[in-house]
Amino acid sequence: MYFVPLPNRNGMLQVSDTHQIYWEESGNPKGIPVIFLHGGPGAGASPSCRGFFDPTAYRIIIIDQRGCGRSLPFAETRENTTWDLVEDIEKVREMLGINKWLIFGGSWGSTLSLAYAETHPDRVLGLILRGIFLCRQNEINWINEAGGVSQIYPKQWQNYIAPVPKEKRGNLVQAYHEMLFSKDHTVALHAAKAWADWESWLIQFEPKPVDEDAEKSLAIARIENHYFMHLGWLEGERAILRNIRKIRHIPTIIVQGRYDMCTPMQSAWDLKQVFPEAELRIVQAGHSAFDKPLSAALIKACDEFAARLQHNEGQDYAD
C-alpha cells in the first residue's frame, strides 16, 4: 500500500431533499482523477482506501454513498437506489470540474462502477474492478439463503438464522427485511448485528470474529437488505451484462480472488465472457481488498493505469 495522504479538501454535497453525501479529495490536485466506490451497499469508505493509489500520480476522490459512513441521514433507505447513486457520482464529478476519471470499485462497488460506466461511458477513462458482484438473485442467495456459503461456515450460519422464526427461514432476505425495518428499534438492532456479523466472516480470507457495534451495523444491514430486496433495480433492459456493449471500448482490469466466499468468481467469469476485452486477473486470495495478494494486484493495476494515462501528455482532465 502507498502511504495514506490526508485529504486536501472535503465536504458534504446535498444530492436530494433528503440526502447529503460525504466527499473528499487527496493526492495530486493535478493528477489523474480516480474515484473509489466502496462496497456494501452501505459499508462506507475508510481512510485506508486512499492507499491503493500513488498520491503523486492520482487525484483521489472518495465518497460515502447515500445513508452510510459520514453521509446523512444515517441508514436512510428512502430515495436510495442504484440509479440515485449513479447520478450522485455525476454530481460529484461536475462539482469537482472533472471531465473524465478512472473508476475503482470492489464488491458492490464493482456493480456500481459498471452501472455508472454503462450510463456515462463518455466520462470513464478506465475501470479497475474487484470481487465482481452483479446483484443477481443467485448471487444474493449464495450469501443470504440456505445452500450457498452456509455450507462453508455452518456454525456461523446458525448465528445468522437464529433471530429468524423457523417458519420464515424459507426467505431469509424477506424475514430480515421485516426485522431490520421493525418499529421496535431493539429488534432492528439485533437483526442488524446478526446480519453484519455473518457477513464479516465472508469477507476475510482467514476469518476472525468481528464484534460489530449494533448501531454502526444498521447502515450496512438495512441498505444491503433494501438493495437485495429489489435486485439493485437492475432488472430488465438495464441489466449489466446485457448492456456491456456500451463499455467494451473502455480499458478494464478485473482482479478476482480465487477463494472469494462473498462474491465467488463465477460472476467475474460471466462478466469476462461478455466483455472479452477486459483483463481478468485471478489471485490466490479471498474477498477483502486488503488481503495482501489482492491489495498487491490492485495497486499494480492502478500503477499500470497511471503509467498508461501519464503517457497521454497534454491530457486535460478538467471540464
CSV table of C-alpha atoms in Angstrom, one decimal:
chain,number,residue,atom,x,y,z
A,1,MET,CA,0.0,0.0,0.0
A,2,TYR,CA,1.1,3.6,-0.6
A,3,PHE,CA,1.2,5.9,2.4
A,4,VAL,CA,-2.2,7.3,3.1
A,5,PRO,CA,-2.4,11.0,2.4
A,6,LEU,CA,-4.6,13.4,4.3
A,7,PRO,CA,-7.5,15.0,2.3
A,8,ASN,CA,-6.7,18.2,0.6
A,9,ARG,CA,-10.3,19.2,0.9
A,10,ASN,CA,-13.6,17.5,1.8
A,11,GLY,CA,-17.2,18.3,2.5
A,12,MET,CA,-20.9,17.4,2.2
A,13,LEU,CA,-22.8,17.6,-1.1
A,14,GLN,CA,-26.6,17.9,-1.0
A,15,VAL,CA,-27.8,15.4,-3.6
A,16,SER,CA,-31.5,15.4,-2.8
A,17,ASP,CA,-34.0,16.9,-0.5
A,18,THR,CA,-33.2,14.0,1.9
A,19,HIS,CA,-29.6,13.1,1.4
A,20,GLN,CA,-26.2,14.7,1.8
A,21,ILE,CA,-23.1,12.6,0.8
A,22,TYR,CA,-19.6,13.0,2.2
A,23,TRP,CA,-16.8,13.5,-0.4
A,24,GLU,CA,-13.1,14.1,-0.1
A,25,GLU,CA,-10.1,14.7,-2.4
A,26,SER,CA,-6.5,13.8,-1.7
A,27,GLY,CA,-3.3,13.2,-3.6
A,28,ASN,CA,-2.1,15.3,-6.5
A,29,PRO,CA,-4.7,18.0,-7.4
A,30,LYS,CA,-3.4,18.0,-11.0
A,31,GLY,CA,-3.1,14.2,-11.2
A,32,ILE,CA,-5.2,11.6,-12.9
A,33,PRO,CA,-8.7,11.7,-11.3
A,34,VAL,CA,-9.9,8.4,-9.8
A,35,ILE,CA,-13.0,7.8,-7.8
A,36,PHE,CA,-13.1,4.9,-5.2
A,37,LEU,CA,-16.5,3.3,-4.9
A,38,HIS,CA,-16.9,1.3,-1.7
A,39,GLY,CA,-18.8,-1.9,-1.2
A,40,GLY,CA,-21.9,-2.9,0.7
A,41,PRO,CA,-24.0,-1.3,-0.4
A,42,GLY,CA,-23.9,0.7,2.8
A,43,ALA,CA,-20.4,-0.1,4.0
A,44,GLY,CA,-18.9,3.4,3.7
A,45,ALA,CA,-15.2,4.1,2.9
A,46,SER,CA,-12.2,4.3,5.2
A,47,PRO,CA,-9.0,6.5,5.0
A,48,SER,CA,-7.0,3.4,4.2
A,49,CYS,CA,-8.8,3.2,0.8
A,50,ARG,CA,-6.6,6.1,-0.4
A,51,GLY,CA,-3.6,3.8,-0.1
A,52,PHE,CA,-4.3,1.9,-3.3
A,53,PHE,CA,-3.2,4.9,-5.4
A,54,ASP,CA,0.1,6.7,-5.9
A,55,PRO,CA,-0.7,10.1,-4.4
A,56,THR,CA,1.9,11.8,-6.6
A,57,ALA,CA,0.1,10.4,-9.7
A,58,TYR,CA,-3.5,10.4,-8.7
A,59,ARG,CA,-6.2,12.9,-7.7
A,60,ILE,CA,-8.0,10.6,-5.3
A,61,ILE,CA,-11.8,11.1,-4.9
A,62,ILE,CA,-13.6,9.1,-2.2
A,63,ILE,CA,-17.3,9.3,-1.4
A,64,ASP,CA,-19.6,7.7,1.1
A,65,GLN,CA,-22.8,6.6,-0.7
A,66,ARG,CA,-26.2,7.6,0.5
A,67,GLY,CA,-27.1,6.6,4.0
A,68,CYS,CA,-23.7,5.3,5.2
A,69,GLY,CA,-20.3,6.3,6.5
A,70,ARG,CA,-20.2,10.0,7.1
A,71,SER,CA,-23.2,10.7,4.8
A,72,LEU,CA,-26.5,11.9,6.2
A,73,PRO,CA,-29.1,10.8,7.2
A,74,PHE,CA,-27.5,7.6,8.6
A,75,ALA,CA,-29.0,4.2,7.4
A,76,GLU,CA,-31.7,6.0,5.3
A,77,THR,CA,-33.2,3.9,2.5
A,78,ARG,CA,-35.6,6.4,1.1
A,79,GLU,CA,-34.5,7.9,-2.2
A,80,ASN,CA,-31.7,5.3,-2.2
A,81,THR,CA,-31.4,3.2,-5.4
A,82,THR,CA,-28.6,2.3,-7.7
A,83,TRP,CA,-29.7,5.0,-10.1
A,84,ASP,CA,-29.7,7.6,-7.4
A,85,LEU,CA,-26.1,6.6,-6.6
A,86,VAL,CA,-25.1,6.8,-10.3
A,87,GLU,CA,-26.4,10.3,-10.5
A,88,ASP,CA,-24.7,11.3,-7.2
A,89,ILE,CA,-21.4,10.2,-8.8
A,90,GLU,CA,-22.1,12.5,-11.7
A,91,LYS,CA,-22.9,15.4,-9.3
A,92,VAL,CA,-19.6,14.9,-7.6
A,93,ARG,CA,-17.8,14.9,-11.0
A,94,GLU,CA,-19.5,18.1,-12.0
A,95,MET,CA,-18.9,19.7,-8.7
A,96,LEU,CA,-15.1,19.0,-8.9
A,97,GLY,CA,-14.9,20.0,-12.5
A,98,ILE,CA,-13.6,16.7,-13.8
A,99,ASN,CA,-14.0,15.8,-17.4
A,100,LYS,CA,-13.1,12.1,-17.3
A,101,TRP,CA,-12.0,9.8,-14.5
A,102,LEU,CA,-10.8,6.3,-13.6
A,103,ILE,CA,-13.4,4.2,-11.7
A,104,PHE,CA,-12.2,1.8,-9.0
A,105,GLY,CA,-14.8,-0.4,-7.3
A,106,GLY,CA,-14.9,-3.6,-5.4
A,107,SER,CA,-17.8,-6.0,-4.5
A,108,TRP,CA,-21.0,-3.8,-4.6
A,109,GLY,CA,-18.6,-1.1,-5.8
A,110,SER,CA,-18.0,-3.2,-8.9
A,111,THR,CA,-21.8,-3.3,-9.6
A,112,LEU,CA,-22.0,0.5,-9.1
A,113,SER,CA,-18.9,1.1,-11.3
A,114,LEU,CA,-20.4,-0.9,-14.1
A,115,ALA,CA,-23.8,0.7,-13.8
A,116,TYR,CA,-22.2,4.2,-13.8
A,117,ALA,CA,-19.9,3.3,-16.8
A,118,GLU,CA,-22.8,2.0,-18.8
A,119,THR,CA,-24.8,5.1,-18.1
A,120,HIS,CA,-22.0,7.6,-18.6
A,121,PRO,CA,-19.3,5.9,-20.8
A,122,ASP,CA,-18.0,9.2,-22.1
A,123,ARG,CA,-16.9,10.1,-18.6
A,124,VAL,CA,-14.8,7.0,-17.9
A,125,LEU,CA,-11.0,6.7,-18.6
A,126,GLY,CA,-10.9,3.1,-17.4
A,127,LEU,CA,-12.2,0.6,-14.9
A,128,ILE,CA,-10.5,-1.3,-12.1
A,129,LEU,CA,-12.9,-3.8,-10.6
A,130,ARG,CA,-12.5,-6.3,-7.7
A,131,GLY,CA,-14.8,-9.1,-6.4
A,132,ILE,CA,-17.4,-8.9,-9.1
A,133,PHE,CA,-21.0,-8.7,-7.9
A,134,LEU,CA,-23.8,-8.2,-10.4
A,135,CYS,CA,-26.7,-8.2,-7.9
A,136,ARG,CA,-28.4,-11.2,-9.4
A,137,GLN,CA,-30.7,-13.4,-7.4
A,138,ASN,CA,-28.3,-16.4,-7.4
A,139,GLU,CA,-25.5,-14.2,-6.0
A,140,ILE,CA,-27.8,-12.9,-3.2
A,141,ASN,CA,-29.0,-16.4,-2.5
A,142,TRP,CA,-25.4,-17.6,-2.2
A,143,ILE,CA,-24.7,-15.2,0.6
A,144,ASN,CA,-28.0,-14.9,2.4
A,145,GLU,CA,-30.1,-18.1,1.8
A,146,ALA,CA,-29.5,-21.7,2.8
A,147,GLY,CA,-27.5,-23.9,0.5
A,148,GLY,CA,-24.8,-21.5,-0.6
A,149,VAL,CA,-21.9,-20.3,1.5
A,150,SER,CA,-23.8,-21.5,4.6
A,151,GLN,CA,-22.2,-24.9,3.8
A,152,ILE,CA,-18.7,-23.4,4.3
A,153,TYR,CA,-19.5,-21.7,7.7
A,154,PRO,CA,-22.2,-23.9,9.2
A,155,LYS,CA,-21.6,-22.7,12.8
A,156,GLN,CA,-21.7,-19.0,11.9
A,157,TRP,CA,-24.8,-19.7,9.7
A,158,GLN,CA,-26.6,-20.8,12.8
A,159,ASN,CA,-25.9,-17.5,14.4
A,160,TYR,CA,-27.2,-15.7,11.3
A,161,ILE,CA,-30.5,-17.6,11.2
A,162,ALA,CA,-31.1,-17.6,15.0
A,163,PRO,CA,-33.1,-14.4,15.1
A,164,VAL,CA,-35.4,-15.6,12.3
A,165,PRO,CA,-38.6,-17.6,13.3
A,166,LYS,CA,-38.4,-21.2,11.9
A,167,GLU,CA,-41.5,-20.7,9.7
A,168,LYS,CA,-39.8,-17.7,8.0
A,169,ARG,CA,-36.5,-19.3,7.1
A,170,GLY,CA,-37.6,-20.1,3.6
A,171,ASN,CA,-36.9,-16.5,2.6
A,172,LEU,CA,-34.3,-15.0,4.9
A,173,VAL,CA,-33.8,-11.8,3.0
A,174,GLN,CA,-37.5,-11.1,3.4
A,175,ALA,CA,-37.5,-12.1,7.0
A,176,TYR,CA,-34.6,-9.9,7.8
A,177,HIS,CA,-36.3,-7.0,5.9
A,178,GLU,CA,-39.2,-7.2,8.4
A,179,MET,CA,-36.8,-7.2,11.4
A,180,LEU,CA,-34.4,-4.5,10.1
A,181,PHE,CA,-37.3,-2.1,9.4
A,182,SER,CA,-39.2,-3.0,12.6
A,183,LYS,CA,-40.7,-0.2,14.6
A,184,ASP,CA,-39.1,-1.8,17.6
A,185,HIS,CA,-35.6,-0.4,17.5
A,186,THR,CA,-34.3,-3.2,19.7
A,187,VAL,CA,-35.5,-5.8,17.1
A,188,ALA,CA,-33.9,-3.8,14.3
A,189,LEU,CA,-30.5,-3.5,16.1
A,190,HIS,CA,-30.4,-7.2,17.0
A,191,ALA,CA,-31.1,-8.1,13.4
A,192,ALA,CA,-28.5,-5.6,12.1
A,193,LYS,CA,-25.8,-7.1,14.3
A,194,ALA,CA,-26.6,-10.7,13.2
A,195,TRP,CA,-26.6,-9.7,9.5
A,196,ALA,CA,-23.3,-7.8,9.8
A,197,ASP,CA,-21.6,-10.4,11.9
A,198,TRP,CA,-22.4,-13.1,9.4
A,199,GLU,CA,-21.1,-11.0,6.5
A,200,SER,CA,-17.9,-10.3,8.4
A,201,TRP,CA,-16.9,-14.0,8.2
A,202,LEU,CA,-17.2,-14.0,4.4
A,203,ILE,CA,-15.0,-11.0,3.5
A,204,GLN,CA,-11.8,-12.2,5.1
A,205,PHE,CA,-9.5,-14.9,3.7
A,206,GLU,CA,-8.6,-16.0,7.2
A,207,PRO,CA,-11.8,-15.1,9.1
A,208,LYS,CA,-11.6,-13.8,12.6
A,209,PRO,CA,-14.6,-12.9,14.9
A,210,VAL,CA,-15.7,-9.3,14.4
A,211,ASP,CA,-17.7,-7.7,17.2
A,212,GLU,CA,-19.6,-5.1,15.2
A,213,ASP,CA,-21.3,-2.3,17.1
A,214,ALA,CA,-25.1,-2.8,16.6
A,215,GLU,CA,-25.8,0.9,15.8
A,216,LYS,CA,-22.9,1.0,13.3
A,217,SER,CA,-24.3,-2.2,11.7
A,218,LEU,CA,-27.6,-0.6,11.0
A,219,ALA,CA,-26.5,1.1,7.7
A,220,ILE,CA,-24.8,-1.9,6.2
A,221,ALA,CA,-27.6,-4.3,7.1
A,222,ARG,CA,-30.6,-2.1,6.2
A,223,ILE,CA,-29.1,-0.7,3.0
A,224,GLU,CA,-27.8,-4.1,1.8
A,225,ASN,CA,-31.2,-5.7,2.5
A,226,HIS,CA,-33.0,-2.8,0.8
A,227,TYR,CA,-30.9,-3.3,-2.4
A,228,PHE,CA,-31.1,-7.1,-2.3
A,229,MET,CA,-34.9,-7.0,-2.0
A,230,HIS,CA,-35.0,-5.0,-5.2
A,231,LEU,CA,-32.2,-6.8,-7.0
A,232,GLY,CA,-30.4,-3.5,-7.2
A,233,TRP,CA,-33.0,-2.1,-9.6
A,234,LEU,CA,-31.0,-3.8,-12.3
A,235,GLU,CA,-33.7,-6.0,-13.9
A,236,GLY,CA,-34.9,-5.6,-17.5
A,237,GLU,CA,-33.2,-3.6,-20.1
A,238,ARG,CA,-30.7,-2.1,-17.7
A,239,ALA,CA,-29.2,-5.4,-16.6
A,240,ILE,CA,-25.4,-5.0,-16.5
A,241,LEU,CA,-24.4,-8.0,-18.7
A,242,ARG,CA,-26.9,-7.1,-21.4
A,243,ASN,CA,-25.6,-3.5,-21.6
A,244,ILE,CA,-21.9,-4.4,-21.6
A,245,ARG,CA,-21.6,-3.4,-25.3
A,246,LYS,CA,-21.7,0.2,-24.2
A,247,ILE,CA,-18.4,-0.1,-22.4
A,248,ARG,CA,-16.4,-2.7,-24.3
A,249,HIS,CA,-14.1,0.1,-25.6
A,250,ILE,CA,-13.2,1.2,-22.1
A,251,PRO,CA,-9.9,-0.3,-20.7
A,252,THR,CA,-10.8,-2.6,-17.8
A,253,ILE,CA,-8.9,-4.8,-15.3
A,254,ILE,CA,-10.8,-7.2,-13.2
A,255,VAL,CA,-9.0,-8.6,-10.1
A,256,GLN,CA,-10.7,-11.6,-8.5
A,257,GLY,CA,-9.8,-13.7,-5.5
A,258,ARG,CA,-9.9,-17.4,-6.3
A,259,TYR,CA,-11.2,-18.2,-2.8
A,260,ASP,CA,-13.7,-15.3,-2.5
A,261,MET,CA,-16.5,-16.6,-0.3
A,262,CYS,CA,-18.6,-13.4,-0.6
A,263,THR,CA,-18.6,-12.9,-4.4
A,264,PRO,CA,-17.5,-16.2,-5.9
A,265,MET,CA,-15.5,-15.9,-9.2
A,266,GLN,CA,-18.4,-17.3,-11.3
A,267,SER,CA,-19.6,-13.7,-11.7
A,268,ALA,CA,-16.2,-12.4,-12.8
A,269,TRP,CA,-16.1,-15.3,-15.3
A,270,ASP,CA,-19.6,-14.4,-16.6
A,271,LEU,CA,-18.6,-10.8,-17.0
A,272,LYS,CA,-15.4,-11.8,-18.9
A,273,GLN,CA,-17.5,-13.9,-21.3
A,274,VAL,CA,-19.5,-10.9,-22.5
A,275,PHE,CA,-16.6,-8.5,-22.1
A,276,PRO,CA,-13.6,-10.3,-23.7
A,277,GLU,CA,-11.6,-7.1,-24.0
A,278,ALA,CA,-11.4,-6.9,-20.1
A,279,GLU,CA,-8.4,-8.4,-18.5
A,280,LEU,CA,-9.3,-10.9,-15.8
A,281,ARG,CA,-6.5,-11.4,-13.2
A,282,ILE,CA,-7.2,-14.2,-10.7
A,283,VAL,CA,-5.2,-14.2,-7.4
A,284,GLN,CA,-4.9,-16.7,-4.6
A,285,ALA,CA,-7.0,-14.7,-2.1
A,286,GLY,CA,-10.4,-14.1,-0.6
A,287,HIS,CA,-12.7,-11.1,-0.9
A,288,SER,CA,-11.2,-8.3,1.1
A,289,ALA,CA,-9.3,-5.7,-0.9
A,290,PHE,CA,-6.9,-5.6,2.0
A,291,ASP,CA,-5.9,-9.3,1.6
A,292,LYS,CA,-2.2,-8.9,0.7
A,293,PRO,CA,-2.3,-10.7,-2.7
A,294,LEU,CA,-5.4,-8.7,-3.6
A,295,SER,CA,-4.1,-5.4,-2.5
A,296,ALA,CA,-0.8,-6.0,-4.3
A,297,ALA,CA,-2.7,-6.9,-7.5
A,298,LEU,CA,-4.9,-3.8,-7.2
A,299,ILE,CA,-2.0,-1.5,-6.6
A,300,LYS,CA,-0.3,-3.0,-9.6
A,301,ALA,CA,-3.4,-2.3,-11.8
A,302,CYS,CA,-3.5,1.3,-10.5
A,303,ASP,CA,0.2,1.8,-11.3
A,304,GLU,CA,-0.3,0.4,-14.8
A,305,PHE,CA,-3.2,2.7,-15.5
A,306,ALA,CA,-1.1,5.7,-14.1
A,307,ALA,CA,1.8,4.8,-16.4
A,308,ARG,CA,-0.6,4.4,-19.4
A,309,LEU,CA,-2.5,7.6,-18.8
A,310,GLN,CA,0.5,9.7,-17.9
A,311,HIS,CA,1.8,9.0,-21.4
A,312,ASN,CA,-1.1,11.0,-22.8
A,313,GLU,CA,0.8,14.2,-22.4
A,314,GLY,CA,-1.3,17.3,-22.6
A,315,GLN,CA,-4.4,15.4,-21.4
A,316,ASP,CA,-6.7,17.8,-19.7
A,317,TYR,CA,-8.8,16.0,-17.1
A,318,ALA,CA,-10.7,19.2,-16.1
A,319,ASP,CA,-14.0,20.3,-17.6
